[in-house]
Coordinates of C-alpha atoms in Angstrom, one line a residue:
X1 CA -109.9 -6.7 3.1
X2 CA -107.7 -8.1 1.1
X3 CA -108.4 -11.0 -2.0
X4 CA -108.7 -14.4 -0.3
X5 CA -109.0 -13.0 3.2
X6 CA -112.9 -14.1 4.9
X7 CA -112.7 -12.0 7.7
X8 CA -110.9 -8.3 8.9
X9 CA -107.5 -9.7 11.1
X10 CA -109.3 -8.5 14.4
X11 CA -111.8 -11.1 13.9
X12 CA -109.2 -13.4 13.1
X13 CA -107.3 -12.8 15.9
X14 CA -110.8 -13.2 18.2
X15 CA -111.8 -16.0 16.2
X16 CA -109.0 -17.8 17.1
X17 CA -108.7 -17.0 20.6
X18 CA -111.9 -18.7 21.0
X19 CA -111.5 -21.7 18.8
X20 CA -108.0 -23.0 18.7
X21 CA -106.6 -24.6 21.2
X22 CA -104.2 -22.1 23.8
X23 CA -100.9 -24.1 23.5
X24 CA -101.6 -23.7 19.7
X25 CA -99.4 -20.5 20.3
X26 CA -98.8 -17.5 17.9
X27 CA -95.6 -16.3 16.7
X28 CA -95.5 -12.3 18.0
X29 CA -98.7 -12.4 20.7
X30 CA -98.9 -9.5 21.0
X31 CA -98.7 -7.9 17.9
X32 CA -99.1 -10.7 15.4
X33 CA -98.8 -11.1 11.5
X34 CA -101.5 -12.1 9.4
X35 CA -100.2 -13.5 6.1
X36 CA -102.6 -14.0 3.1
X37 CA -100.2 -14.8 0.1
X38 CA -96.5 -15.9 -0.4
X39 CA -94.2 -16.4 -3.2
X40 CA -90.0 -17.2 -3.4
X41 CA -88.8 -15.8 -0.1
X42 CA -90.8 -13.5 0.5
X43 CA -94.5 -13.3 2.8
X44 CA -96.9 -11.1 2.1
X45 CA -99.7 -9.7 5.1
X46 CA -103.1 -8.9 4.6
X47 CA -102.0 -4.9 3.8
X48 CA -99.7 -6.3 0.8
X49 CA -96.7 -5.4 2.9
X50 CA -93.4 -7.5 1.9
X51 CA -91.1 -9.6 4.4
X52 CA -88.3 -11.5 3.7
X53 CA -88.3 -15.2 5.1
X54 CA -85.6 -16.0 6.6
X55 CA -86.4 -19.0 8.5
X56 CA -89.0 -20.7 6.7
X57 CA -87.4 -24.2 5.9
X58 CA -90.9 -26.1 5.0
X59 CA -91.0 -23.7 1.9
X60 CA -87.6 -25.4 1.1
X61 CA -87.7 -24.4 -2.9
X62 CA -89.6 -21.4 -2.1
X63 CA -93.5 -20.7 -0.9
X64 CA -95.9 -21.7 -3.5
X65 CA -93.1 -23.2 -6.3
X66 CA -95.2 -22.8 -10.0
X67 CA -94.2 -26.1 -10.5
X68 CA -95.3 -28.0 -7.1
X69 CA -98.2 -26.3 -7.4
X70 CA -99.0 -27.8 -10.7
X71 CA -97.2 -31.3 -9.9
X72 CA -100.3 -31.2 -6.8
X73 CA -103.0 -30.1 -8.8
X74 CA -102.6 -31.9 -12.0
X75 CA -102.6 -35.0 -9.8
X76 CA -105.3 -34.0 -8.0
X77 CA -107.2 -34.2 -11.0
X78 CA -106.5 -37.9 -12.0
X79 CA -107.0 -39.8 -8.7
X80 CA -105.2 -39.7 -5.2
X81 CA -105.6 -43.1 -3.3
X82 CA -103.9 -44.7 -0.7
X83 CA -100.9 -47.1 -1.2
X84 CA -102.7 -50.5 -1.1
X85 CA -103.2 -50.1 -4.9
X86 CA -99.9 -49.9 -7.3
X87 CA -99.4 -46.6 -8.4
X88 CA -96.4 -45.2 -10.0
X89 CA -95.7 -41.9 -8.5
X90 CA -95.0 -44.4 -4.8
X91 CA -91.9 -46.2 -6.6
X92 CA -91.1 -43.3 -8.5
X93 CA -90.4 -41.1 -5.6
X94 CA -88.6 -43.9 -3.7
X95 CA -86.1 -44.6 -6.3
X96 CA -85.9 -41.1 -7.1
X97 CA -84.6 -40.9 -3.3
X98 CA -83.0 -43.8 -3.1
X99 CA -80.7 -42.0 -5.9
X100 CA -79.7 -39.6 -3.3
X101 CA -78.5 -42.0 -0.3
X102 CA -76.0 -44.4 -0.1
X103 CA -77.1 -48.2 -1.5
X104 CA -77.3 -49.9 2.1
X105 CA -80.4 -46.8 2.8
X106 CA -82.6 -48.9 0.2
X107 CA -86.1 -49.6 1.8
X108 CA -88.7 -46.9 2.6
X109 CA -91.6 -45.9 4.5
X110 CA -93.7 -42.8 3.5
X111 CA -95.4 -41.0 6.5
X112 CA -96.7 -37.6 6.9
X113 CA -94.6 -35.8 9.5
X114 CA -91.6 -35.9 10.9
X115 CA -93.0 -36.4 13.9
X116 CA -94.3 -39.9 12.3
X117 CA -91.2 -40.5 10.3
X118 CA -88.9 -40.7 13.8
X119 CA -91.7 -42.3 16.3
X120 CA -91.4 -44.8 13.2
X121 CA -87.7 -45.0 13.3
X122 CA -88.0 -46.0 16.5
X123 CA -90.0 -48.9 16.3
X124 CA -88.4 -50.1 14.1
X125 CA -85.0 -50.0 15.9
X126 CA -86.6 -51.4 18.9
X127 CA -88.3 -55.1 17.0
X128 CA -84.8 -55.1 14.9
X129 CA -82.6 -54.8 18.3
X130 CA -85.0 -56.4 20.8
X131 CA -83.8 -53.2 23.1
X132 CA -85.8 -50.7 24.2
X133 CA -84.1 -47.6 25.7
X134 CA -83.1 -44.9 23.6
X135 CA -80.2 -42.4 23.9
X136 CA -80.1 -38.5 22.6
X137 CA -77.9 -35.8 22.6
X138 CA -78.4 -33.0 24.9
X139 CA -81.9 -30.2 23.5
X140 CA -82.0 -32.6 20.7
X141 CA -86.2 -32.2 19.6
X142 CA -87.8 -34.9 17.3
X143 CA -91.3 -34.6 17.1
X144 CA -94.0 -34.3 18.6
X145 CA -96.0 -37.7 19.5
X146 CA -95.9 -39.3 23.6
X147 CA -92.7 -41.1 22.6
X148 CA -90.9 -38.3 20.9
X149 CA -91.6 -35.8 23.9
X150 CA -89.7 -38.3 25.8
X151 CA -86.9 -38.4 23.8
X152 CA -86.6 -34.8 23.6
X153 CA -84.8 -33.3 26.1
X154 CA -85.3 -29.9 24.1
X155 CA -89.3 -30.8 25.7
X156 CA -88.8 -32.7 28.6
X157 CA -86.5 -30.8 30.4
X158 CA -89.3 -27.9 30.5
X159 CA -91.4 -30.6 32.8
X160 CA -90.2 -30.9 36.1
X161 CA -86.9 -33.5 37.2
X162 CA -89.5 -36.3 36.4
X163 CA -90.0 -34.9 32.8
X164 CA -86.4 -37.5 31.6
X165 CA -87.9 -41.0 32.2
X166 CA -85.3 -44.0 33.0
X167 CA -85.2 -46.0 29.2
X168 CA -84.4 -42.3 27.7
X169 CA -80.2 -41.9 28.1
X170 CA -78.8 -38.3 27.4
X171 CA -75.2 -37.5 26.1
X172 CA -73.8 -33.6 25.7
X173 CA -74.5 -32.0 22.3
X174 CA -71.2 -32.5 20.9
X175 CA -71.2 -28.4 20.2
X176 CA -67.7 -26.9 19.5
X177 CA -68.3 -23.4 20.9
X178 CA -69.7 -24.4 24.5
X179 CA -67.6 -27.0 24.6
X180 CA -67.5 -29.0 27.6
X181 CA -63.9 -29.9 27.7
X182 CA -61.3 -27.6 29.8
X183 CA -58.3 -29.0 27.3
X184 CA -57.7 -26.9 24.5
X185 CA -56.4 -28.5 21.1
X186 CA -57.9 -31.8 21.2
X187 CA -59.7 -33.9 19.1
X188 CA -63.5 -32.6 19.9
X189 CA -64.8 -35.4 18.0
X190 CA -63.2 -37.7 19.7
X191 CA -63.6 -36.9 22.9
X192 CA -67.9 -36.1 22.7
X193 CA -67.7 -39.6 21.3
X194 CA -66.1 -40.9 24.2
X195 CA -69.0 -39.6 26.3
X196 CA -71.4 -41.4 24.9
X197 CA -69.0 -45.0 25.1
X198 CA -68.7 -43.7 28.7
X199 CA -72.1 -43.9 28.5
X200 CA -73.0 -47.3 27.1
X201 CA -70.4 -48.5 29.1
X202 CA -72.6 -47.8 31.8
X203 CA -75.5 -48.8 31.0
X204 CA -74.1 -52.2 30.2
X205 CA -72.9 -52.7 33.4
X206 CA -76.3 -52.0 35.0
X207 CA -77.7 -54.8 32.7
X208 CA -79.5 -52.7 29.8
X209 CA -78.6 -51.5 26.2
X210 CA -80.0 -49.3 24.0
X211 CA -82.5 -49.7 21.1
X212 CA -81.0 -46.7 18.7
X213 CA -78.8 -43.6 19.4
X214 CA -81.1 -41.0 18.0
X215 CA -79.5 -37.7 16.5
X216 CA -80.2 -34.9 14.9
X217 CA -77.5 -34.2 11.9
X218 CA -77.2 -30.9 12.5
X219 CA -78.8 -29.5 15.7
X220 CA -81.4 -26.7 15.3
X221 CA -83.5 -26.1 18.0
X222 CA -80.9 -27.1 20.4
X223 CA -79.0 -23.7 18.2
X224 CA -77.6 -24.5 14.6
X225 CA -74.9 -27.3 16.7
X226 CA -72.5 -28.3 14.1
X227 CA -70.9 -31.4 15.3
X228 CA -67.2 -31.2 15.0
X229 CA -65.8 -33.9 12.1
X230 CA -65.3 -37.5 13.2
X231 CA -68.4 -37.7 15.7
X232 CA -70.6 -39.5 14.2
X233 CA -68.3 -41.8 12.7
X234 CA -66.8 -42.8 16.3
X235 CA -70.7 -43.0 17.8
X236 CA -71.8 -45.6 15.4
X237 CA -69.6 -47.9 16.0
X238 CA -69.8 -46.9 19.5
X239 CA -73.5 -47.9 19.1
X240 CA -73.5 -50.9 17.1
X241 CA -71.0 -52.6 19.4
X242 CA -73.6 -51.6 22.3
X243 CA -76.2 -53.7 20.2
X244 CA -78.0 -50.5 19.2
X245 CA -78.7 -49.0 15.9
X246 CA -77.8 -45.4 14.7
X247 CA -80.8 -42.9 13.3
X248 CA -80.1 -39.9 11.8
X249 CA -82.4 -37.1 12.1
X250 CA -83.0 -35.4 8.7
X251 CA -86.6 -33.4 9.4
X252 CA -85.2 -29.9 10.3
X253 CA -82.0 -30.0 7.8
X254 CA -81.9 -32.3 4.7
X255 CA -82.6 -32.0 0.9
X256 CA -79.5 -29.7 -0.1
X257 CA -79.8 -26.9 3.1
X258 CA -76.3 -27.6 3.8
X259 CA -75.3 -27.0 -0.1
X260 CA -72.2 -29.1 0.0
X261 CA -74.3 -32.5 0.1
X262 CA -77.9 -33.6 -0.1
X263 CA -78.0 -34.6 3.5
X264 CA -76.3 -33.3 6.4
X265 CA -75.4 -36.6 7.6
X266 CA -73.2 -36.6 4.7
X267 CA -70.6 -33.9 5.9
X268 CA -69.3 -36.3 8.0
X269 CA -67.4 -38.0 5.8
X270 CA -67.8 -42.3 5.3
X271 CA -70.6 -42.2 7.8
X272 CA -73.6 -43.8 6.9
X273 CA -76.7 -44.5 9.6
X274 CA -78.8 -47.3 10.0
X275 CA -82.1 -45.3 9.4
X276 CA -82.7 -41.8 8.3
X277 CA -85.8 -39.7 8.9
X278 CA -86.9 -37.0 6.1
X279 CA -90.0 -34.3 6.7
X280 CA -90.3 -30.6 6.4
X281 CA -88.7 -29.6 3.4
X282 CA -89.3 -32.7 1.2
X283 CA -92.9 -31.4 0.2
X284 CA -92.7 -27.9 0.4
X285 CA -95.2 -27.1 2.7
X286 CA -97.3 -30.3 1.4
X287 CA -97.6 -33.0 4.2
X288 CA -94.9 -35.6 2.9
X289 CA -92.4 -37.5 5.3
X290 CA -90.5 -40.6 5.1
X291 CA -88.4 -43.3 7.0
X292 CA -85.4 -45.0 4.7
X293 CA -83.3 -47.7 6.3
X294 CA -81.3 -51.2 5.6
X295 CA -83.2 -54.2 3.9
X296 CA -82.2 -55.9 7.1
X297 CA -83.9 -53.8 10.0
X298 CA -86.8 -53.3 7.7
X299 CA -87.6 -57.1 7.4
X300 CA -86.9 -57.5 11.2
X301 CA -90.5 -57.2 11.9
X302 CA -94.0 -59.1 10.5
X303 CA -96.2 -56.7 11.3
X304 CA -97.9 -54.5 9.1
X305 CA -97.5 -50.9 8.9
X306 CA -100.2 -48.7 7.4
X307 CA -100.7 -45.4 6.7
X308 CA -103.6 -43.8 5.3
X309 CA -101.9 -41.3 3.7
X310 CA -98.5 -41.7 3.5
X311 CA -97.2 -42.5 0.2
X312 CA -100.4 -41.4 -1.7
X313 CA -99.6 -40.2 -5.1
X314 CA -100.5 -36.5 -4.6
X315 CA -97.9 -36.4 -1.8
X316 CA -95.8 -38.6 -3.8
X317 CA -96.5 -36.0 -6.8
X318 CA -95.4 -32.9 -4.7
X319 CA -92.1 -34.7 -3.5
X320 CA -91.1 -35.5 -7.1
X321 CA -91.4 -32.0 -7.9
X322 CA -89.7 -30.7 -5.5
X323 CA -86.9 -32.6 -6.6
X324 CA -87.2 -31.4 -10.2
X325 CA -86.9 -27.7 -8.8
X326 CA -83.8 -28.0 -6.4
X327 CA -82.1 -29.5 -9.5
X328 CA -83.5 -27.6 -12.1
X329 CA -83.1 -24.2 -10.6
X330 CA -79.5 -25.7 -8.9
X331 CA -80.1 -24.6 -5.5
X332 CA -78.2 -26.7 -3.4
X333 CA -75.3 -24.9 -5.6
X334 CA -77.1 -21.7 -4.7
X335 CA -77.2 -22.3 -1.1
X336 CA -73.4 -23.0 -1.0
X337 CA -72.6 -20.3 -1.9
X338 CA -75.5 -17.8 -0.8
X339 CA -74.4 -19.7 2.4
X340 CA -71.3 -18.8 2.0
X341 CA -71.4 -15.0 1.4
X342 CA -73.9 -14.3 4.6
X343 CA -71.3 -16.1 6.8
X344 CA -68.5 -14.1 5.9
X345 CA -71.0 -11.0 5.9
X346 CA -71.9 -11.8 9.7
X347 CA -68.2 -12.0 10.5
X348 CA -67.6 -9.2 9.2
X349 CA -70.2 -7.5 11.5
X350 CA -68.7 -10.2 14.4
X351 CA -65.4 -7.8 13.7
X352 CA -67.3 -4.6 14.9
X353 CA -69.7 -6.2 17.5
X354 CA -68.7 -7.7 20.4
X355 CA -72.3 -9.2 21.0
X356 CA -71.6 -11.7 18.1
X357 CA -70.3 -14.4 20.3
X358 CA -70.1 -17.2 17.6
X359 CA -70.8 -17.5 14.2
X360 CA -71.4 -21.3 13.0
X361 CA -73.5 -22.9 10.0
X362 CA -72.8 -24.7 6.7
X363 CA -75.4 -23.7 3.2
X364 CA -78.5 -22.3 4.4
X365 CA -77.9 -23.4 8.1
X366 CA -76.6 -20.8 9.7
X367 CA -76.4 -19.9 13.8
X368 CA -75.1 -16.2 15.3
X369 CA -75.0 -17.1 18.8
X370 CA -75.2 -13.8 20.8
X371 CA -73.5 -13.1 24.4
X372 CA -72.8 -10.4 27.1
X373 CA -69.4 -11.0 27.2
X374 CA -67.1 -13.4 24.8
X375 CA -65.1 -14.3 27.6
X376 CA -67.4 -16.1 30.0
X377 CA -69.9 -16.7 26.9
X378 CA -73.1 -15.4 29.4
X379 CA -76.4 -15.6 26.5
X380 CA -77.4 -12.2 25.4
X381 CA -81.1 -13.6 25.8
X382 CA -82.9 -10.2 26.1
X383 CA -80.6 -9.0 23.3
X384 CA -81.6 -11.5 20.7
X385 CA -85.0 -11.3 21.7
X386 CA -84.8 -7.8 20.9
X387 CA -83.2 -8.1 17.7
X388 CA -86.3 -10.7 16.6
X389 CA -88.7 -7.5 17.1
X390 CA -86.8 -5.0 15.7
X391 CA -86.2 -7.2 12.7
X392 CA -90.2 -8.2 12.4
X393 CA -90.6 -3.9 12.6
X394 CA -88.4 -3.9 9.4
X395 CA -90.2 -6.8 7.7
X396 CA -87.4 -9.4 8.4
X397 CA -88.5 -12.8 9.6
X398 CA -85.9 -14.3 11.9
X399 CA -86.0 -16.4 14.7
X400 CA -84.3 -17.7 17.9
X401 CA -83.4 -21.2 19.9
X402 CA -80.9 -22.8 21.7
X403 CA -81.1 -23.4 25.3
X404 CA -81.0 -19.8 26.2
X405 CA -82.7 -18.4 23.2
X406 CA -79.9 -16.2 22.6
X407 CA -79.0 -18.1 19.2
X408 CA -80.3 -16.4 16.1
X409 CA -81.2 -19.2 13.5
X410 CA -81.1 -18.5 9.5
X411 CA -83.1 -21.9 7.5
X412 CA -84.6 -19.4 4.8
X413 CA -86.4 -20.9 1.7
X414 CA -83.3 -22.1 -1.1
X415 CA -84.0 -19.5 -3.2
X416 CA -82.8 -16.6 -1.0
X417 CA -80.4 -14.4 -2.7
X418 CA -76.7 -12.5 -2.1
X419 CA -78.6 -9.3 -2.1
X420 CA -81.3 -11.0 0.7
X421 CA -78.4 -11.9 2.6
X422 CA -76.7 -8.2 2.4
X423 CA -80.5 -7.0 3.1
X424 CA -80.9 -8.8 6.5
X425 CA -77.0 -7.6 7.3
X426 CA -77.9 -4.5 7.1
X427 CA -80.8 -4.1 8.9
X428 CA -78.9 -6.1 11.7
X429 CA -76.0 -4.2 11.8
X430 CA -78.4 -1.2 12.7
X431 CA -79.9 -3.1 15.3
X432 CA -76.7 -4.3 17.0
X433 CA -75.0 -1.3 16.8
X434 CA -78.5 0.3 18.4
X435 CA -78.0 -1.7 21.3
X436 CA -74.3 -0.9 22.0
X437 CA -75.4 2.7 22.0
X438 CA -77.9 1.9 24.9
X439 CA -75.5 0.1 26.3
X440 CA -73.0 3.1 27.0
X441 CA -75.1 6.4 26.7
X442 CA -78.7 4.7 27.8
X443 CA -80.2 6.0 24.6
X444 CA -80.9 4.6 21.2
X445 CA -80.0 6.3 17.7
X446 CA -83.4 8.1 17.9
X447 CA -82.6 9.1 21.6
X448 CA -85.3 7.0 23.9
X449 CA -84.7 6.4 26.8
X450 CA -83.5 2.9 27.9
X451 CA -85.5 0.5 30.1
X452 CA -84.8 -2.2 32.1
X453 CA -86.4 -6.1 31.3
X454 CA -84.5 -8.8 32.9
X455 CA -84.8 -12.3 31.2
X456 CA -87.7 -14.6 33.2
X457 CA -84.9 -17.5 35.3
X458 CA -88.0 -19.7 34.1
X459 CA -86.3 -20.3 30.9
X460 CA -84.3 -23.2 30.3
X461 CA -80.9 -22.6 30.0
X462 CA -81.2 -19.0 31.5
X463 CA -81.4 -19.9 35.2
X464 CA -77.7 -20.6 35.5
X465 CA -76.7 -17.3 34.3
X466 CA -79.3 -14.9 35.8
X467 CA -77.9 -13.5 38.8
X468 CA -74.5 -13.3 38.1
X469 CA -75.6 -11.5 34.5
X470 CA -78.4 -9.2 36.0
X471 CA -76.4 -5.9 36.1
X472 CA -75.2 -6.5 32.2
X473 CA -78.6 -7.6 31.4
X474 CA -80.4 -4.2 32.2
X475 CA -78.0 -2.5 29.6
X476 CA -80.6 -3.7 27.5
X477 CA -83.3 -1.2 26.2
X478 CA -86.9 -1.8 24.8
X479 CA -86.6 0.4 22.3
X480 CA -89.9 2.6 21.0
X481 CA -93.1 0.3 20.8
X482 CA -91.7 -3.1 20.7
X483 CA -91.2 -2.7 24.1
X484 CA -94.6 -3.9 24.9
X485 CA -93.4 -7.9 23.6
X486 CA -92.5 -9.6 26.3
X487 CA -89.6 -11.2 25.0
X488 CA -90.5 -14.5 26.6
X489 CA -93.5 -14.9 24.6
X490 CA -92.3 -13.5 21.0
X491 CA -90.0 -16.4 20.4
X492 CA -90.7 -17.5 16.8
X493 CA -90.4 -21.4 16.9
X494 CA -90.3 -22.0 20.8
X495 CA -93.6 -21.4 21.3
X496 CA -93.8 -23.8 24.7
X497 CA -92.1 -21.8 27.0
X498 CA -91.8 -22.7 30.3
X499 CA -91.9 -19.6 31.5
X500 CA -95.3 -19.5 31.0
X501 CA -96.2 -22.5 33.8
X502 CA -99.4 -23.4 32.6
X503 CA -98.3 -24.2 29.4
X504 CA -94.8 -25.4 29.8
X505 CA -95.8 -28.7 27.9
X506 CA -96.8 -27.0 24.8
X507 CA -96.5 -29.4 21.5
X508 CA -94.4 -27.8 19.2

């Protein structure tokens, strides 16, 4: 075995079967990964073999960063408390923040998870407001707590046609490829922002307003959506005229990923939310979230909020370190222009692949939506599944999402390379070009014979598109032994899906 492991991985893997819980749902089922040591961008399994990361943004300056390491341990040493005593490292990290945002984002709250840091943002748009209901783009995901399945329609909309309850409001995800407008040359921002005035205009008239318009600043689950410029900008005022407040969901995509800024929210130029939620990348694997908003919706409420761990100078340690590195080692510079380079890379392959529907991204946030056909834009779900297994086979790590899963998402650690980026190009050049070869002669490279998998109609998103794409969709072969995946169950971050009925709530 190898050092650090306790027991041999088929013991893991039984182990685990039997004591954690079955929604708790592993990334490859049937063939899955066990990882015993990281470092940078890369993974390492329990035979010492290598895999690039590609998708790992918790590991935001890279797994196991020498220097958060140390910043954790060295603290660990001298005391970690909670934050009813003064301690330094609490308003250190705050103001280190607060350097980061615009002045008006000036009082915080430190959490734990994202998950904490929007249920939070919430409740505290609701005592400020005196409103309750809430309104969300279209597969938007925020967490997982009661509330924030409610007000996810990436969740919810896996229940049944009770799963959207009547205080939750949903507007289109303002996405410039699937756009939803029949006009061409207009002014998308515009005009998804005018949906969601439609919207409010509505709900006014039937006597209620909203608490807080709550968005992701750059869509990932719902597949890398980049809202087009002058969206945001518009909704806020849409929202504030409505008597609702704006909060800007950070979790997924702040801290430099977007290489141009320091939060994502900030590529829409002059805009500036009400609240902002921070989590996965801001301790680097180290449980560290965080709520920032106006002096005026924080002191809109007497009671007292108290979290045993949030804000506790370990965490508070970790954060300031991770800070240190992304300016130290410059890596929101690096992800500009790493960013850069694989974007023009993949359309470059977009060039000689007709699959590659749409490139879109900004940094280290990067989609490559996949289709049957460019015309109609019919997901190339089997396809991209496909392409997640043959890429694990060649010790790649990538994932996919959107509402058909036919989106393949790039949120790698900050310190991936140009020659990373060529690396993964490569590899899914191969692959793509694999499939095209089924596609006319039935075969792949190596010769095997093609077989025929259909997508399940039980995924969200696919059910739309399954008959009319059935015949293109068994062009697709299961190549050698990956086969065996059932694509529906391989996705890496979806792991609730509903085509599995018995677990179609799954928490993510």
């Amino acid at each position: 075995m190898a050092s650090g492991e306790m027991f041999d991985k088929a013991e893991t893997l039984a182990l685990r079967g039997k004591l954690i819980g079955p929604t708790c749902r592993l990334f490859f089922p049937n063939d899955p990964i066990k990882m015993v040591r990281a470092h940078g961008q890369y993974m390492y399994n329990e035979a010492g073999e290598k895999y690039l990361d590609c998708i790992n943004n918790v590991a935001h300056v890279g797994h196991c960063h020498p220097d958060v390491v140390a910043a954790a341990s060295k603290q660990m040493e001298t005391i970690n408390t909670n934050s009813r005593f003064l301690h330094d490292n609490l308003v250190a990290y705050a103001q280190r923040l607060a350097a980061t945002l615009p002045p008006s984002l000036s009082v915080f709250y430190f959490v734990n998870s994202g998950s904490e840091a929007n249920d939070l943002a919430v409740q505290l748009a609701r005592r400020y407001t005196g409103n309750y209901d809430v309104m969300v783009m279209d597969n938007g995901y925020h967490g997982t707590t009661a509330l924030l399945m409610d007000i996810s329609p990436y969740k919810f909309k896996q229940a049944d046609s009770s799963g959207k309850k009547d205080w939750v409001h949903v507007v289109p995800a303002p996405c410039t490829y699937r756009k939803i407008f029949e006009e061409d040359n207009i002014d998308l921002g515009k005009a998804y922002a005018d949906e969601v005035k439609k919207q409010l205009g509505n709900l006014k008239a039937s006597g209620k307003m909203i608490a807080a318009f709550l968005a992701e600043s750059l869509q990932s689950c719902g597949g890398q959506v980049i809202p087009p410029e002058g969206y945001f900008q518009r909704v806020i005022e849409h929202v504030h005229q409505a008597g609702g407040v704006f909060i800007a969901d950070e979790v997924q995509v702040g801290f430099g990923r977007v290489g141009s800024s320091f939060w994502a929210f900030q590529l829409q130029h002059g805009f500036v939310p009400d609240v902002v939620t921070m989590g996965k990348p801001m301790g680097n694997g180290h449980p560290l979230a965080c709520v920032v908003t106006t002096a005026a919706i924080a002191s809109s409420s007497s009671i007292e909020y108290f979290n045993t761990f949030g804000g506790n100078p370990v965490s508070c340690a970790v954060g300031l370190a991770v800070l240190d590195v992304l300016e130290k080692e410059e890596l929101l510079k690096n992800a500009k222009i790493v960013g850069a380079h694989l974007i023009a890379t993949l359309h470059k392959l977009q060039s000689r692949h007709p699959i590659i529907g749409d490139i879109r991204g900004t940094g280290l946030f990067i989609g490559v939506e996949l289709v049957l056909d460019r015309e109609t834009k019919e997901p190339a779900t089997a396809e991209a599944q496909h392409v997640i297994v043959r890429l694990k086979d060649e010790r790649v790590l990538l994932s996919t999402d959107g509402p058909a899963r036919n989106v393949l998402k790039f949120k790698p650690p900050m310190c991936f390379t140009k020659a990373d980026a060529d690396f993964v190009t490569t590899k899914l050049e191969h692959i793509l070009t694999d499939i095209e070869n089924i596609g006319r002669h039935g075969t792949s490279d190596s010769g095997i014979e093609s077989g025929i998998k259909e997508p399940d109609v039980s995924l969200p998103g696919i059910q739309e598109n399954h008959h009319s794409g059935r015949k293109k969709q068994r062009r697709m072969a299961d190549v050698g032994h990956q086969a065996k995946d059932d694509f529906s169950s391989i996705n890496w971050i979806s792991h609730d899906l509903a085509s599995q009925p018995q677990v179609s709530n799954i928490v993510k």
